[in-house]
Coordinates of C-alpha atoms in Angstrom, one line a residue:
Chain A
X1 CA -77.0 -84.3 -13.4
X2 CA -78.7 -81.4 -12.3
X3 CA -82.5 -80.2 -11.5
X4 CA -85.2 -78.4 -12.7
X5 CA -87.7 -75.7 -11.3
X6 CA -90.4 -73.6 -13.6
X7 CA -93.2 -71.9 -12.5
X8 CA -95.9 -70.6 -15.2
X9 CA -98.7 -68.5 -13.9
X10 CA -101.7 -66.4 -14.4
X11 CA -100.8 -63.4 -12.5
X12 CA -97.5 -62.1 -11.1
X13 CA -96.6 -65.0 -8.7
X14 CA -93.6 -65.1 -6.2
X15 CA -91.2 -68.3 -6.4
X16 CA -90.1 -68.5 -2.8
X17 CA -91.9 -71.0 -1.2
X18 CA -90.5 -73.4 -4.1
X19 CA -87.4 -71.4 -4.2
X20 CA -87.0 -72.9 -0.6
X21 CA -87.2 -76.5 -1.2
X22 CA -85.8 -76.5 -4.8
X23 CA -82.2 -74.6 -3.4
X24 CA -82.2 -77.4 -0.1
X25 CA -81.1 -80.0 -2.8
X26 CA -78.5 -77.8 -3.9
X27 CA -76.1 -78.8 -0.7
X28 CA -78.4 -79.9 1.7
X29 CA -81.1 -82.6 1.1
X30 CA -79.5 -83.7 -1.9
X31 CA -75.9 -83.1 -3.9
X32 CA -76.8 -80.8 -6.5
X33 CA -73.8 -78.3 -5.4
X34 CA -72.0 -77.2 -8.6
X35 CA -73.6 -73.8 -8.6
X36 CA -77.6 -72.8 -9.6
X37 CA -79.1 -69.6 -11.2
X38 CA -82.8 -68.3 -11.6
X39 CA -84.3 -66.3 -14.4
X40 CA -87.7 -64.0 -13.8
X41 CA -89.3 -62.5 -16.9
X42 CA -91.0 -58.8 -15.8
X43 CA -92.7 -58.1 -18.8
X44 CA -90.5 -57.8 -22.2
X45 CA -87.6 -57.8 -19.2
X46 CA -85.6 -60.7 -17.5
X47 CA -84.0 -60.9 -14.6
X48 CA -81.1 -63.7 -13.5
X49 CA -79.3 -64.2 -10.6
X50 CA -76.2 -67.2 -11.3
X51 CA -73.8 -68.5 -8.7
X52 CA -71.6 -71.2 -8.7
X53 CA -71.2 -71.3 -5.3
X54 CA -73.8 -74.4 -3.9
X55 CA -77.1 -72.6 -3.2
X56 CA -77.3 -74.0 0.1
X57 CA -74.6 -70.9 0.9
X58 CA -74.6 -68.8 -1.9
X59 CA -75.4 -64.8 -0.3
X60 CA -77.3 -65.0 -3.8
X61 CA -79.4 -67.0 -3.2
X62 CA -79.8 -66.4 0.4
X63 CA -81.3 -63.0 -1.3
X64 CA -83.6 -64.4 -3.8
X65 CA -85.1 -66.7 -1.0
X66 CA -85.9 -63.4 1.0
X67 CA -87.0 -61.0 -1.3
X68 CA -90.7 -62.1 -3.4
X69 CA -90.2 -61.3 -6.9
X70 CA -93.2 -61.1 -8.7
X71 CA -93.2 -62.6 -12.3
X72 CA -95.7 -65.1 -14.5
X73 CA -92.6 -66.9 -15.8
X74 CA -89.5 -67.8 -13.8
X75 CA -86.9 -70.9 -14.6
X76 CA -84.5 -72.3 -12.0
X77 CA -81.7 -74.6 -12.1
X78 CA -79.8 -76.2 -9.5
X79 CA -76.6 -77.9 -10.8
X80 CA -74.3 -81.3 -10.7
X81 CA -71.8 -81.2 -13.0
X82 CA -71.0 -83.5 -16.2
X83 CA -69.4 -81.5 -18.6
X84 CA -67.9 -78.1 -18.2
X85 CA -66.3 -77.3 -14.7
X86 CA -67.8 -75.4 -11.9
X87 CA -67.8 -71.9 -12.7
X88 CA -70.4 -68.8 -13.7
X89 CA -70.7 -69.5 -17.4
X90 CA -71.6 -72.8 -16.8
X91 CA -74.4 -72.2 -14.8
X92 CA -77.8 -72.5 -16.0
X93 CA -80.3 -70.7 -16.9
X94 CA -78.9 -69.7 -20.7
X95 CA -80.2 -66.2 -22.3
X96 CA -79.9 -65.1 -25.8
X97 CA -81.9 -62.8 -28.1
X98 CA -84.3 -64.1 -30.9
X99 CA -86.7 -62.4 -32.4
X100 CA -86.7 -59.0 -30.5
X101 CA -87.4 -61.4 -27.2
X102 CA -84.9 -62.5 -24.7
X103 CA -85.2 -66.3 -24.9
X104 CA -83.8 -68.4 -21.4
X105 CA -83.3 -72.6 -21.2
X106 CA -82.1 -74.5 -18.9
X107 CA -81.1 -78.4 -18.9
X108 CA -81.7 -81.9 -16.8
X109 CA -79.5 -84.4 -18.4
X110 CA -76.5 -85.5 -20.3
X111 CA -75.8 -85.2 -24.0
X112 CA -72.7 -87.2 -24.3
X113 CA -70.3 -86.1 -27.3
X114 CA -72.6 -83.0 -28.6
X115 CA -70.9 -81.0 -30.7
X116 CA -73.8 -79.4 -33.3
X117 CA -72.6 -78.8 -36.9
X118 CA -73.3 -75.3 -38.9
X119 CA -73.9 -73.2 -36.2
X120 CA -74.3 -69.8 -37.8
X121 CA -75.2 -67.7 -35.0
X122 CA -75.3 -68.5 -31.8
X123 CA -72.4 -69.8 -29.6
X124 CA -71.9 -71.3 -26.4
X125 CA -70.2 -69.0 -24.1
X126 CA -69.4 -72.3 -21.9
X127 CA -68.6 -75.9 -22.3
X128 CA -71.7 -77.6 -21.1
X129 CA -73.8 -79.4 -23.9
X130 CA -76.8 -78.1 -22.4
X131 CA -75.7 -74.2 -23.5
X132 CA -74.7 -76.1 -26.7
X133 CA -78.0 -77.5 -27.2
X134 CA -79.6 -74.2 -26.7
X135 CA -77.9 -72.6 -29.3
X136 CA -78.5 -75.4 -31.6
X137 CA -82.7 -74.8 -30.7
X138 CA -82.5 -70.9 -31.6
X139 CA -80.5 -71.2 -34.6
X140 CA -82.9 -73.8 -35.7
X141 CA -86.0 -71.7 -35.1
X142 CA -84.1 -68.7 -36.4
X143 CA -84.0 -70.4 -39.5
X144 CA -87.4 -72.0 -40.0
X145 CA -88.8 -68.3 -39.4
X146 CA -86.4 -65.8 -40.2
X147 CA -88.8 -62.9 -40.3
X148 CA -90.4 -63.5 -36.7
X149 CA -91.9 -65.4 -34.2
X150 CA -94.7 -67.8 -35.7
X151 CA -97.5 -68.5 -33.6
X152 CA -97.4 -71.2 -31.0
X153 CA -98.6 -74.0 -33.1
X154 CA -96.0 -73.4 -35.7
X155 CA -93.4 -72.9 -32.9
X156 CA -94.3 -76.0 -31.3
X157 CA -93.9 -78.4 -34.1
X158 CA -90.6 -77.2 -34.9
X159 CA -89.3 -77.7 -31.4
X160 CA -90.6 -80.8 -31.0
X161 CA -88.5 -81.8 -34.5
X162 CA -85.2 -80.3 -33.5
X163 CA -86.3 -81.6 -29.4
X164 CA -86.3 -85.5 -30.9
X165 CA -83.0 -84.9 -33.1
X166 CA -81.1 -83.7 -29.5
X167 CA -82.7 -86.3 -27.4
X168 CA -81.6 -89.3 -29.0
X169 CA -78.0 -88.0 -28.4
X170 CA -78.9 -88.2 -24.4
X171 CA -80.8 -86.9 -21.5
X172 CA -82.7 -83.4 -22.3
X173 CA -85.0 -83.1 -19.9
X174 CA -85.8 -78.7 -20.3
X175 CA -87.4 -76.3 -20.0
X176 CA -87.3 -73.0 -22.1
X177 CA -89.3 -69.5 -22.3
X178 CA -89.6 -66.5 -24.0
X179 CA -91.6 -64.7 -21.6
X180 CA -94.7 -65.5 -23.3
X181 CA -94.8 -69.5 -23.5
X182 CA -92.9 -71.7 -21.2
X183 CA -92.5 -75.0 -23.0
X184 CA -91.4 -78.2 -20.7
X185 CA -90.0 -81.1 -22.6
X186 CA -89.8 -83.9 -20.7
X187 CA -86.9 -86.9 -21.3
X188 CA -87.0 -89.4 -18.5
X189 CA -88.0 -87.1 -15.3
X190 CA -90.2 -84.0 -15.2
X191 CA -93.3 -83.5 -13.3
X192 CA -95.9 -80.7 -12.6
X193 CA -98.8 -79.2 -10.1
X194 CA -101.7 -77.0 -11.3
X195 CA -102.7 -75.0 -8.2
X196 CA -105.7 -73.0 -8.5
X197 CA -108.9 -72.5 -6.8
X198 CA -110.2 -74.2 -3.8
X199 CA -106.0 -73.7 -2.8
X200 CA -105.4 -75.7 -0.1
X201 CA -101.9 -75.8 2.1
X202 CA -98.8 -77.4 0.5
X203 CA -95.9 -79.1 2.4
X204 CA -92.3 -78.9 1.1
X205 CA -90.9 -82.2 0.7
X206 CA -87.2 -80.8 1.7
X207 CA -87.7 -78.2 4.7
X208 CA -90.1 -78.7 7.3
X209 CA -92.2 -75.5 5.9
X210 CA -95.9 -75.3 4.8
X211 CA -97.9 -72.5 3.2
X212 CA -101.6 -72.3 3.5
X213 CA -102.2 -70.9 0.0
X214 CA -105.8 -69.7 0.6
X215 CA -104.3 -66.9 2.3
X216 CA -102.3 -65.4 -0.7
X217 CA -104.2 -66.2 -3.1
X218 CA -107.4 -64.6 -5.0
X219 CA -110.0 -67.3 -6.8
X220 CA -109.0 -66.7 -10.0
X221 CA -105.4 -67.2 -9.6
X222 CA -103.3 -70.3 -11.0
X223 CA -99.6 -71.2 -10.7
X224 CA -98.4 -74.3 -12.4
X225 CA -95.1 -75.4 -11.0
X226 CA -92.7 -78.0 -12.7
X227 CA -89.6 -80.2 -11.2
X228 CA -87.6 -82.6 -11.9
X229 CA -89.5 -84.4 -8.7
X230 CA -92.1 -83.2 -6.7
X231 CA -91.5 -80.6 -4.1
X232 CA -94.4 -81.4 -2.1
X233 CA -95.5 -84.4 0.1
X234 CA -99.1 -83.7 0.3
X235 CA -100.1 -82.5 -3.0
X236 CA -100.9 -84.9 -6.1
X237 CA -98.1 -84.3 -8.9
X238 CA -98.2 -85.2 -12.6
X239 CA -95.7 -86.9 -13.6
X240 CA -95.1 -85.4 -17.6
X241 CA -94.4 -88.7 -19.9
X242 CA -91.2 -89.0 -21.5
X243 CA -90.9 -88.0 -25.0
X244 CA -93.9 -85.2 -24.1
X245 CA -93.4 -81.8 -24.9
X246 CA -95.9 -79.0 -23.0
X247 CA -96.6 -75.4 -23.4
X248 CA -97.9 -74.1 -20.5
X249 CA -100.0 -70.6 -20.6
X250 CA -101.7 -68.8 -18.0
X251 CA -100.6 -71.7 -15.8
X252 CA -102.2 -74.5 -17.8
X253 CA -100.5 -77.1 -19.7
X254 CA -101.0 -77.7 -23.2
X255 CA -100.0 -80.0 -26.4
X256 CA -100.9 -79.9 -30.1
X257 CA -101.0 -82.9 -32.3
X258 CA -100.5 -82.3 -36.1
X259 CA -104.3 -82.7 -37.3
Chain B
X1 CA -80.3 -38.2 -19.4
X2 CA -78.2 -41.4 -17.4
X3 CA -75.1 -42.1 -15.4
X4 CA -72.0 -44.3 -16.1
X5 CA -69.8 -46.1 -14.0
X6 CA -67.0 -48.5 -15.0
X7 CA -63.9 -50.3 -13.6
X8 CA -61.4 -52.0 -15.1
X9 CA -58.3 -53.3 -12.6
X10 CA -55.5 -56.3 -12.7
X11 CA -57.1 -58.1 -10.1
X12 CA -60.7 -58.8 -9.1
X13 CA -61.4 -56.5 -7.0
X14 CA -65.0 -55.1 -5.3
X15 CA -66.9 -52.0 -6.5
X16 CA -68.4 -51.5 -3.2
X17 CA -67.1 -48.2 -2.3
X18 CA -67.3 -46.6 -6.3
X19 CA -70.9 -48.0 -6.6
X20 CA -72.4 -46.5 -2.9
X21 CA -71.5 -42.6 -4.1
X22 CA -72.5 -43.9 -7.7
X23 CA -75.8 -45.3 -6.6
X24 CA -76.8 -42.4 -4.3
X25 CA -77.2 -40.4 -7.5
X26 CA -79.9 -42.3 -8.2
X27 CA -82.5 -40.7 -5.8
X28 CA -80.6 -39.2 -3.2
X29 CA -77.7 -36.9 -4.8
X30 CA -79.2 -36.7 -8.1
X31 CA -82.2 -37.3 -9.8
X32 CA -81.1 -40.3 -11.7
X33 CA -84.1 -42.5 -10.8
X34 CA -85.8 -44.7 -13.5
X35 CA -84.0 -47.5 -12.8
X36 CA -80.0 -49.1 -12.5
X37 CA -78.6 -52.1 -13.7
X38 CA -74.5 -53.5 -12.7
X39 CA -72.6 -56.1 -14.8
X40 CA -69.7 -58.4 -13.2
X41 CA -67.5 -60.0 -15.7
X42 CA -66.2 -62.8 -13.9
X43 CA -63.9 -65.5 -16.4
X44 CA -65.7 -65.7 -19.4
X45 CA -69.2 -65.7 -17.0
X46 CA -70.7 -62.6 -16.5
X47 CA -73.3 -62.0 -13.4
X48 CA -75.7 -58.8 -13.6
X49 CA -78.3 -56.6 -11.9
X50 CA -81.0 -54.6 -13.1
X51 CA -83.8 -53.2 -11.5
X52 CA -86.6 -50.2 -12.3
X53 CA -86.8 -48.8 -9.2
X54 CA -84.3 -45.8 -8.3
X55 CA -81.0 -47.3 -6.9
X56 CA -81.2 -45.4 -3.8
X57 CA -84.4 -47.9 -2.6
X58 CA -84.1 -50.7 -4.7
X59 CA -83.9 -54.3 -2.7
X60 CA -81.7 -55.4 -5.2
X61 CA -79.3 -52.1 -5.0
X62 CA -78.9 -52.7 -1.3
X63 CA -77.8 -56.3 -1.8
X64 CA -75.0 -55.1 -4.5
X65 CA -74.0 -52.4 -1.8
X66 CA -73.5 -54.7 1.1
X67 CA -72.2 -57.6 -1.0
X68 CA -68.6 -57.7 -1.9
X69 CA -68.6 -59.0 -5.5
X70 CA -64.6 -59.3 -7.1
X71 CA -64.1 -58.5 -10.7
X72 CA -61.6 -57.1 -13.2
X73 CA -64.7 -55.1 -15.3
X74 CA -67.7 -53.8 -14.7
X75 CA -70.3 -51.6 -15.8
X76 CA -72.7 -50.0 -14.0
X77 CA -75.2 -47.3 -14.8
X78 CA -78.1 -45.2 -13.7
X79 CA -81.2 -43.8 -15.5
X80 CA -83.2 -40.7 -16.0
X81 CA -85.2 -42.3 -19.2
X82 CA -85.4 -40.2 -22.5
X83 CA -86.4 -42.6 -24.9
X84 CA -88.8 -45.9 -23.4
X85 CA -90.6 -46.1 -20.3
X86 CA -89.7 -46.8 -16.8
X87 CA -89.1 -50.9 -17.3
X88 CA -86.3 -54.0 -16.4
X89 CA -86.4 -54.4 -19.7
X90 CA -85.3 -51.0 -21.0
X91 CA -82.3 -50.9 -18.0
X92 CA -78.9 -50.9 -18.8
X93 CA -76.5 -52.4 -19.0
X94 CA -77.8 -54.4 -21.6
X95 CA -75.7 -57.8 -23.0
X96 CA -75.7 -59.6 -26.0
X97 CA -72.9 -62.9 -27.2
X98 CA -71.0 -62.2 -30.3
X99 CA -67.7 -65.0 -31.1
X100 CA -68.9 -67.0 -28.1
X101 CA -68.4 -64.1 -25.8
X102 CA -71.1 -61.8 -23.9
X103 CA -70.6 -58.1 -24.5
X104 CA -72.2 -55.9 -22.0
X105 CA -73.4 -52.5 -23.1
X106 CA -74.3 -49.3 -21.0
X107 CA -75.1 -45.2 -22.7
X108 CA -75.4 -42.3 -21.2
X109 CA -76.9 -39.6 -23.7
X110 CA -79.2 -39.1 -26.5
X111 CA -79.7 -40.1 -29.9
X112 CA -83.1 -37.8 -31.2
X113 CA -84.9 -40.5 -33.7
X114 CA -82.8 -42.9 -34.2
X115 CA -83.6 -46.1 -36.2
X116 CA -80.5 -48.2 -37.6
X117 CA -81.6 -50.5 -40.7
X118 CA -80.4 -53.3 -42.2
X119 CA -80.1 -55.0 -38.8
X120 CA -79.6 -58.4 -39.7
X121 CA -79.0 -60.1 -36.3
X122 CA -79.5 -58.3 -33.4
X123 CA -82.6 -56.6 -32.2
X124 CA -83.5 -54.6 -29.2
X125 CA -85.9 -55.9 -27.0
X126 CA -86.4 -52.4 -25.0
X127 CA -87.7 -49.0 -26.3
X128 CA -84.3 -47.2 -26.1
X129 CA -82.1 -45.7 -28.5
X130 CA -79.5 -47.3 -26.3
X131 CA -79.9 -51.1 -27.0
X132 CA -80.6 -50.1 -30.5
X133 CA -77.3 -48.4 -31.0
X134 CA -75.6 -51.3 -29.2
X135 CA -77.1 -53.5 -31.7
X136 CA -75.8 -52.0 -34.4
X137 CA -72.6 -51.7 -32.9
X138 CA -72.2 -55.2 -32.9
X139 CA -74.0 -56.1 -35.8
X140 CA -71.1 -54.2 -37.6
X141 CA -68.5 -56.0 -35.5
X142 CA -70.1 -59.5 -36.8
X143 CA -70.2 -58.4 -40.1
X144 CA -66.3 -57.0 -40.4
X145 CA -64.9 -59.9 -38.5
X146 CA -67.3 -63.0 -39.5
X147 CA -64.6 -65.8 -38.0
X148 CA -64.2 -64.5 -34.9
X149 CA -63.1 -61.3 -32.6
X150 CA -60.2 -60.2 -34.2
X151 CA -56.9 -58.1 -32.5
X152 CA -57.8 -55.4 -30.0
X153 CA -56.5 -52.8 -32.5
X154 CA -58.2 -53.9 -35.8
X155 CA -61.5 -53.7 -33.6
X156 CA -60.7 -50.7 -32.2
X157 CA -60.5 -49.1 -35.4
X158 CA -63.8 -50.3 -36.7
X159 CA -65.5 -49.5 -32.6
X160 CA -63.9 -45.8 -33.8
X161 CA -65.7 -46.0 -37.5
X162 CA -69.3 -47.1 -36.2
X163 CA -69.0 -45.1 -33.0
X164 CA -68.2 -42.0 -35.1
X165 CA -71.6 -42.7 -37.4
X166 CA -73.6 -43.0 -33.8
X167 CA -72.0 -39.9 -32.4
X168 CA -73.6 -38.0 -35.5
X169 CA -76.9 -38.4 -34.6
X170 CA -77.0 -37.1 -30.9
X171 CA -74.8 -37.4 -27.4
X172 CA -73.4 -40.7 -26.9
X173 CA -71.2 -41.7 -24.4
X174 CA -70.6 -45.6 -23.4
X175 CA -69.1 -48.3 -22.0
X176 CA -68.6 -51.2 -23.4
X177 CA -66.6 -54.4 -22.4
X178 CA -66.8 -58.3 -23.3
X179 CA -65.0 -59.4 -20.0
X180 CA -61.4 -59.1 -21.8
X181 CA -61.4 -56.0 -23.3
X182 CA -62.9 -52.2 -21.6
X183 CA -64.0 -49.8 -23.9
X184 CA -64.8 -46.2 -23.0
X185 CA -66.2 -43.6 -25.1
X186 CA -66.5 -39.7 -24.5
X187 CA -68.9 -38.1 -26.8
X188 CA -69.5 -34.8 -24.1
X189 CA -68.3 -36.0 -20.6
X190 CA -66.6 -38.8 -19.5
X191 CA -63.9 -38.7 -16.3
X192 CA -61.7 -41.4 -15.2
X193 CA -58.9 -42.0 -12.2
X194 CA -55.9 -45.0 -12.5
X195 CA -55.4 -45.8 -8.3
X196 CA -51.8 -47.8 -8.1
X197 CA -48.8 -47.6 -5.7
X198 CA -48.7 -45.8 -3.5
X199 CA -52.3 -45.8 -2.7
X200 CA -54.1 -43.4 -0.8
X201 CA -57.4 -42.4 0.9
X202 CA -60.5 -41.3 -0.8
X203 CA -63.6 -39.6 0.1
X204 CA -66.9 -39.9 -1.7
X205 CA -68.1 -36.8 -2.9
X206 CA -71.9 -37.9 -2.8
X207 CA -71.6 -40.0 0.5
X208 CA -69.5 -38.7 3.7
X209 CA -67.3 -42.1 3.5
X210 CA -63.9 -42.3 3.5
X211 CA -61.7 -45.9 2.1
X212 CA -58.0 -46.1 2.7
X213 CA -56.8 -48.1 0.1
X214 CA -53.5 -48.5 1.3
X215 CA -55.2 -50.5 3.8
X216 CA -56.9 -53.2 1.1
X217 CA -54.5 -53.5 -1.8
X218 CA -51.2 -54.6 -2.3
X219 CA -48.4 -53.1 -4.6
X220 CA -49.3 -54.5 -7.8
X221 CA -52.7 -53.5 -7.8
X222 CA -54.1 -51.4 -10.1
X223 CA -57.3 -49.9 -10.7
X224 CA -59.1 -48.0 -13.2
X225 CA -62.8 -46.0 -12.3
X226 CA -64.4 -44.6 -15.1
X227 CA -67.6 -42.0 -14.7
X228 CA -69.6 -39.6 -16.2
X229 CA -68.6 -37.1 -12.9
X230 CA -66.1 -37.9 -10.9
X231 CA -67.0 -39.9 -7.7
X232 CA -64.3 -38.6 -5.3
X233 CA -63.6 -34.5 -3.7
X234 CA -59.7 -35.6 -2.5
X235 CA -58.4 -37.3 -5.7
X236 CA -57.6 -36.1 -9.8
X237 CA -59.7 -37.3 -12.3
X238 CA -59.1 -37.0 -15.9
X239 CA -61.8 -35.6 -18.6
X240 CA -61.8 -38.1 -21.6
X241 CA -61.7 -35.3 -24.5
X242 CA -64.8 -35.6 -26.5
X243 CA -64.8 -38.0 -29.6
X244 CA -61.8 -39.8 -27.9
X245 CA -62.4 -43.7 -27.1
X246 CA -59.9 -45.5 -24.9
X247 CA -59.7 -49.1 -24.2
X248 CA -58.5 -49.6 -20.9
X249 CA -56.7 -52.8 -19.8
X250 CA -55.1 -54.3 -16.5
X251 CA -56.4 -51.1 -15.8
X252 CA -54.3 -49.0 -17.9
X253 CA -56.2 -46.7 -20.8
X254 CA -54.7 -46.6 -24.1
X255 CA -55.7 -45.8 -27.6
X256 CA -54.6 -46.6 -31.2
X257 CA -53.7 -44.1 -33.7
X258 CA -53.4 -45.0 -37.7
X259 CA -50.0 -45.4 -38.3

């Protein structure tokens, strides 16, 4: 299986002390070595870096780890292969197009047998089921509102739907953004921090680093981060419940119930 | 107006030396400076780099310079923006999946007010008349071949049609490549050089470096660089004639003729 990092955040917000610990499991402090990938939304704009090299040694990431990029939205994957060998187009994060917007996803889990039906549109590139899955989600919301993106609320409901249909084929622990909202669907394993004002200083859980957050930080920033497990050993993390699907905005998570 | 680089070869090979004289032009050489962007095709993966800043000071740049990355077709390019502000999200090379492949899309030129309809499928997510044509280029290719990517010459003939239409409205040179095949199109000025057996040396026209190929390839090697000027002082390029589009493979440029 594999693991997830997002980040969600207020202002423009750089990734690397996660970065840091997340990429250790990816060779080091745990096996996650079939290649990782990152994707920063700038605006309208998204950048990705992919390797398939473990990110433990990838130059790639030795890059992204040194050099702060700035961005509100950013999804990370570290990856252990179950379908699809190790290679570039297997690596996670996925982009495609929808609605004018670049859309990314990337997957925690195992969807054994997936092969979606009437797919009009979009195709996998790859073989995982995770890229599978992600086409299935567009074409799905590409058809439930074909003349543009519906507000949240609308949006929400119908990912839940098509969410349920996938997950009872496996384990589809995501997460998935448009640049705008950064939904988190939780399966079995997903977790998040809200940090905001009074910051405090955070330990990583898989290099002996700390950063004192007070110092880079203004009061009215907040950065929610979300992993597959905690990165931190001295911060309180919420563990998401399975079968619970969040938006975050500005940093804050959110759900809607039909009312 | 922009810059184009391309290369299309038999064997992965690194772009190191082709992109530092390439990249110098943006800032340094030439005034080329609102931003870069660099696509690897590697298998069916693909791996890219964009950034806004000029090429010649861009973090990001730097990295792709020092980093030898092996690949049988990339596209680079470098911008002096016309049409969309300075943003990642309106620098090329921009990509898009059609058949379950990613095609990668870079223009240099100018297309005065122009607004393709009936665009079913693909939409820009930038400002420039760029992504729009390239949009349209492969909305056309969806819609003549719905089952999948046909021959390389039944979709060279209809890349000729919709190209032609394009060309019409203003200049429009590309690249344009899904990792398989290499497309190159001269609207007004488009150069390219084929290095095979026996190799030689060759010195950058925008840099005072000098690469002896004989010294890093062996005899079955063979390379195509395509650009809008030519990159070298010591070697021939040839002009691609205006309204002529090759498609180059195993680095070798060919084109298709009615018959």
């Amino acid at each position: 299986m594999c693991q997830l990092l997002g980040m969600n955040c207020n202002v423009p917000t750089d990734i690397c002390f996660s970065f840091e610990g997340f990429s250790a499991r990816g060779g080091k402090t745990d096996d996650h070595s079939d290649g990782w990938g990152i994707a920063f939304f700038e605006g309208k704009g998204c950048r990705m870096f992919l390797d398939a090299q473990p990110s433990v040694a990838s130059p790639v990431a030795e890059f992204v780890r040194s050099y702060a990029i700035h961005s509100t939205h950013v999804i990370a994957h570290i990856r252990k292969a179950t379908q699809g060998e190790v290679a570039l187009h297997n690596c996670h994060p996925f982009r495609r197009e929808l609605w004018g917007q670049y859309w990314v996803f990337a997957h925690n889990g195992n969807l054994p047998n997936f092969e979606p039906e009437n797919m009009g549109f979009y195709q996998a590139v790859g073989d995982t089921d995770s890229e599978k899955a992600f086409c299935m989600m567009l074409e799905t919301l590409r058809s439930h509102f074909p003349h543009g993106k519906p507000d949240v609320k609308e949006l929400y409901f119908v990912l839940q739907e098509i969410t349920a249909v996938i997950a009872k084929v496996g384990i589809f622990n995501y997460l998935l953004s448009d640049g705008i909202h950064f939904f988190a669907y939780c399966s079995t394993k997903l977790s998040y921090i809200v940090r905001q004002a009074p910051f405090a200083a955070a330990h990583l859980i898989d290099q002996d680093m700390t950063v004192d957050f007070r110092e880079v930080t203004t009061e009215r920033d907040r950065v929610a981060v979300i992993a597959t497990t905690p990165l931190t050993d001295n911060e309180v993390w919420t563990q998401i419940q399975p079968g619970e699907l969040l938006v975050f905005q500005d940093g804050l998570p959110m759900k809607y119930a039909f009312s």
